Amino acid sequence: MNEVYPLYSQLRVDGIYRPKTQRVMREFQRRSGLVPDGIVGPKTWAALGI
């Protein structure tokens, strides 16, 4: 997220899904037209291109 969306993602990369990670994920989901629930499910993975 930091590399692809640096304007709103400045996460510490430590492998732990913390509240800040969830907030950034919800923002990504909103901007992608997805339900902003912070859960990285199949639709979010697809929007991420993974």
mmCIF file of C-alpha atoms in Angstrom:
data_model
loop_
_atom_site.group_PDB
_atom_site.id
_atom_site.type_symbol
_atom_site.label_atom_id
_atom_site.label_comp_id
_atom_site.label_asym_id
_atom_site.label_seq_id
_atom_site.Cartn_x
_atom_site.Cartn_y
_atom_site.Cartn_z
ATOM 1 C CA MET A 1 0.000 0.000 0.000
ATOM 2 C CA ASN A 2 2.850 2.415 0.797
ATOM 3 C CA GLU A 3 4.336 2.077 -2.687
ATOM 4 C CA VAL A 4 1.096 2.119 -4.641
ATOM 5 C CA TYR A 5 -0.824 4.703 -2.566
ATOM 6 C CA PRO A 6 1.793 6.900 -0.841
ATOM 7 C CA LEU A 7 -0.595 9.856 -0.497
ATOM 8 C CA TYR A 8 -2.654 8.089 2.163
ATOM 9 C CA SER A 9 -0.602 5.044 3.112
ATOM 10 C CA GLN A 10 2.468 5.470 5.282
ATOM 11 C CA LEU A 11 2.371 2.205 7.148
ATOM 12 C CA ARG A 12 5.136 0.618 9.176
ATOM 13 C CA VAL A 13 5.845 -2.718 7.506
ATOM 14 C CA ASP A 14 5.984 -5.317 10.256
ATOM 15 C CA GLY A 15 3.550 -8.017 9.108
ATOM 16 C CA ILE A 16 0.890 -7.128 11.690
ATOM 17 C CA TYR A 17 -2.575 -5.963 10.604
ATOM 18 C CA ARG A 18 -3.004 -3.033 12.984
ATOM 19 C CA PRO A 19 -5.807 -0.431 13.222
ATOM 20 C CA LYS A 20 -3.860 1.979 10.984
ATOM 21 C CA THR A 21 -3.564 -0.749 8.339
ATOM 22 C CA GLN A 22 -7.306 -1.289 8.545
ATOM 23 C CA ARG A 23 -7.967 2.460 8.117
ATOM 24 C CA VAL A 24 -5.748 2.574 5.029
ATOM 25 C CA MET A 25 -7.441 -0.523 3.637
ATOM 26 C CA ARG A 26 -10.889 1.045 4.152
ATOM 27 C CA GLU A 27 -9.704 4.170 2.308
ATOM 28 C CA PHE A 28 -8.420 2.006 -0.548
ATOM 29 C CA GLN A 29 -11.740 0.159 -0.655
ATOM 30 C CA ARG A 30 -13.709 3.438 -0.723
ATOM 31 C CA ARG A 31 -11.572 4.756 -3.580
ATOM 32 C CA SER A 32 -12.014 1.451 -5.421
ATOM 33 C CA GLY A 33 -15.814 1.438 -5.129
ATOM 34 C CA LEU A 34 -15.843 -1.491 -2.695
ATOM 35 C CA VAL A 35 -17.586 -1.879 0.646
ATOM 36 C CA PRO A 36 -15.140 -0.175 3.051
ATOM 37 C CA ASP A 37 -15.031 -2.845 5.741
ATOM 38 C CA GLY A 38 -11.248 -3.100 6.111
ATOM 39 C CA ILE A 39 -11.354 -6.820 5.384
ATOM 40 C CA VAL A 40 -9.102 -7.989 2.567
ATOM 41 C CA GLY A 41 -11.404 -10.437 0.807
ATOM 42 C CA PRO A 42 -11.485 -11.636 -2.805
ATOM 43 C CA LYS A 43 -12.829 -8.349 -4.233
ATOM 44 C CA THR A 44 -10.191 -6.302 -2.432
ATOM 45 C CA TRP A 45 -7.418 -8.657 -3.556
ATOM 46 C CA ALA A 46 -8.709 -8.322 -7.136
ATOM 47 C CA ALA A 47 -8.768 -4.519 -6.879
ATOM 48 C CA LEU A 48 -5.189 -4.656 -5.602
ATOM 49 C CA GLY A 49 -4.279 -6.719 -8.661
ATOM 50 C CA ILE A 50 -3.164 -9.681 -6.581
#
